[in-house]
PDB file of C-alpha atoms in Angstrom:
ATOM      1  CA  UNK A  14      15.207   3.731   4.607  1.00 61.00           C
ATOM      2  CA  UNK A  15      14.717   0.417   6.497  1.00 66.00           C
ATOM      3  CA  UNK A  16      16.552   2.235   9.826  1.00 76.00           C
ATOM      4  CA  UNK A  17      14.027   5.027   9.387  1.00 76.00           C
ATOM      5  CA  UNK A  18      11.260   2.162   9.258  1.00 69.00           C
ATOM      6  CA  UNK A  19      12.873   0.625  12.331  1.00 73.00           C
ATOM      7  CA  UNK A  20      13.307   4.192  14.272  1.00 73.00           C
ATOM      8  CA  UNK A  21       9.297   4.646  13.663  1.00 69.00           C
ATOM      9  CA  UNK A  22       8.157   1.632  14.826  1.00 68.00           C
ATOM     10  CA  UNK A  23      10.617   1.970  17.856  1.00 66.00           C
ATOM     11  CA  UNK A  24       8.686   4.972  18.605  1.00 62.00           C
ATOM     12  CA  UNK A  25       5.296   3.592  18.417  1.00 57.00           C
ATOM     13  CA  UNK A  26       6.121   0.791  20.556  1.00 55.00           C
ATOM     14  CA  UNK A  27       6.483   3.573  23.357  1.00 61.00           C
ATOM     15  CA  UNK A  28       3.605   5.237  22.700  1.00 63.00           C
ATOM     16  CA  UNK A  29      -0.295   3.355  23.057  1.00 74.00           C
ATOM     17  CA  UNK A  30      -1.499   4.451  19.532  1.00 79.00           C
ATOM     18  CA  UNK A  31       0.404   3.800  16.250  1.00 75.00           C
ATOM     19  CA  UNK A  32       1.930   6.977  14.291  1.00 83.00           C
ATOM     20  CA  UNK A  33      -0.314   5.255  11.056  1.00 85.00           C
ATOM     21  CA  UNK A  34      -3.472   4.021  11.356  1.00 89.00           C
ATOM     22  CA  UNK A  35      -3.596   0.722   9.948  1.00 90.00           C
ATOM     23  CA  UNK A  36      -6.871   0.594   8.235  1.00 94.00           C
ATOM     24  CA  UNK A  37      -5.155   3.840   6.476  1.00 94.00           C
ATOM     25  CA  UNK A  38      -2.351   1.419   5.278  1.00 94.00           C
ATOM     26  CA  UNK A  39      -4.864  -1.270   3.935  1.00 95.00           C
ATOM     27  CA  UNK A  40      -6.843   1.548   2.141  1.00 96.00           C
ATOM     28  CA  UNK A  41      -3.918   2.912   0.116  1.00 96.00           C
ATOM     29  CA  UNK A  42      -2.979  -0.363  -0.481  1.00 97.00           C
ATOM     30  CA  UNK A  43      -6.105  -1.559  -1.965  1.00 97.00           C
ATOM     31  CA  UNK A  44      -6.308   1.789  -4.031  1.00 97.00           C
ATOM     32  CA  UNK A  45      -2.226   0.764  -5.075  1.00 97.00           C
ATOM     33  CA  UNK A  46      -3.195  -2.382  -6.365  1.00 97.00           C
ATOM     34  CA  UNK A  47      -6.708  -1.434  -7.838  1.00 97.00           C
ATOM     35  CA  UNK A  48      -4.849   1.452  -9.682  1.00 97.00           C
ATOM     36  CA  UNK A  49      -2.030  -1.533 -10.786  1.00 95.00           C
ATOM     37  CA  UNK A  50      -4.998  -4.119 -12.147  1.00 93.00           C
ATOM     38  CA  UNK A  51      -7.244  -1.435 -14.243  1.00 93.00           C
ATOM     39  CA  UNK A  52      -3.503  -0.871 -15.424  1.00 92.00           C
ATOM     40  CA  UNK A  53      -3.158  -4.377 -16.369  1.00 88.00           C
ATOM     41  CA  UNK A  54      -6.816  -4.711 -17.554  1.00 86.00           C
ATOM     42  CA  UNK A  55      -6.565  -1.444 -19.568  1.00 87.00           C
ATOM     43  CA  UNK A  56      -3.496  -2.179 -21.312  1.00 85.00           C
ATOM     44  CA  UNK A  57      -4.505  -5.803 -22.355  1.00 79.00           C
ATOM     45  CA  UNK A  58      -8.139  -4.865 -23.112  1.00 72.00           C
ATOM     46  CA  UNK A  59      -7.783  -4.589 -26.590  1.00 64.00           C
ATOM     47  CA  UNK A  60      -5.596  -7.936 -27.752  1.00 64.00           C
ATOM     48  CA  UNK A  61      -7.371 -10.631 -29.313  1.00 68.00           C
ATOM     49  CA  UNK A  62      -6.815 -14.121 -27.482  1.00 67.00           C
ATOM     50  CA  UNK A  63      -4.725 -16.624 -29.496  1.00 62.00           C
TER      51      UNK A  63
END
């Protein structure tokens, strides 16, 4: 996986634009780890504190 990762990248480098947008990245990384912390908050929502 990490010498597909590599091969990609090698091939944007050539090119002016990247195969990924990057703010496309950042988005489904924010949704990731928004999905993750209503996960967390969901789960833990209904425990009383000690």
């Amino acid at each position: 996986m990490l010498s597909t990762a590599i091969t990609l990248a090698a091939e944007s480098a050539e090119h002016g634009e990247p195969l990924v947008h990057p703010y496309l990245v950042g988005v489904i990384a924010l949704g990731l780890l928004l999905a993750l912390l209503l996960a967390v908050v969901s789960f833990g929502g209904g425990r009383e504190h000690s």
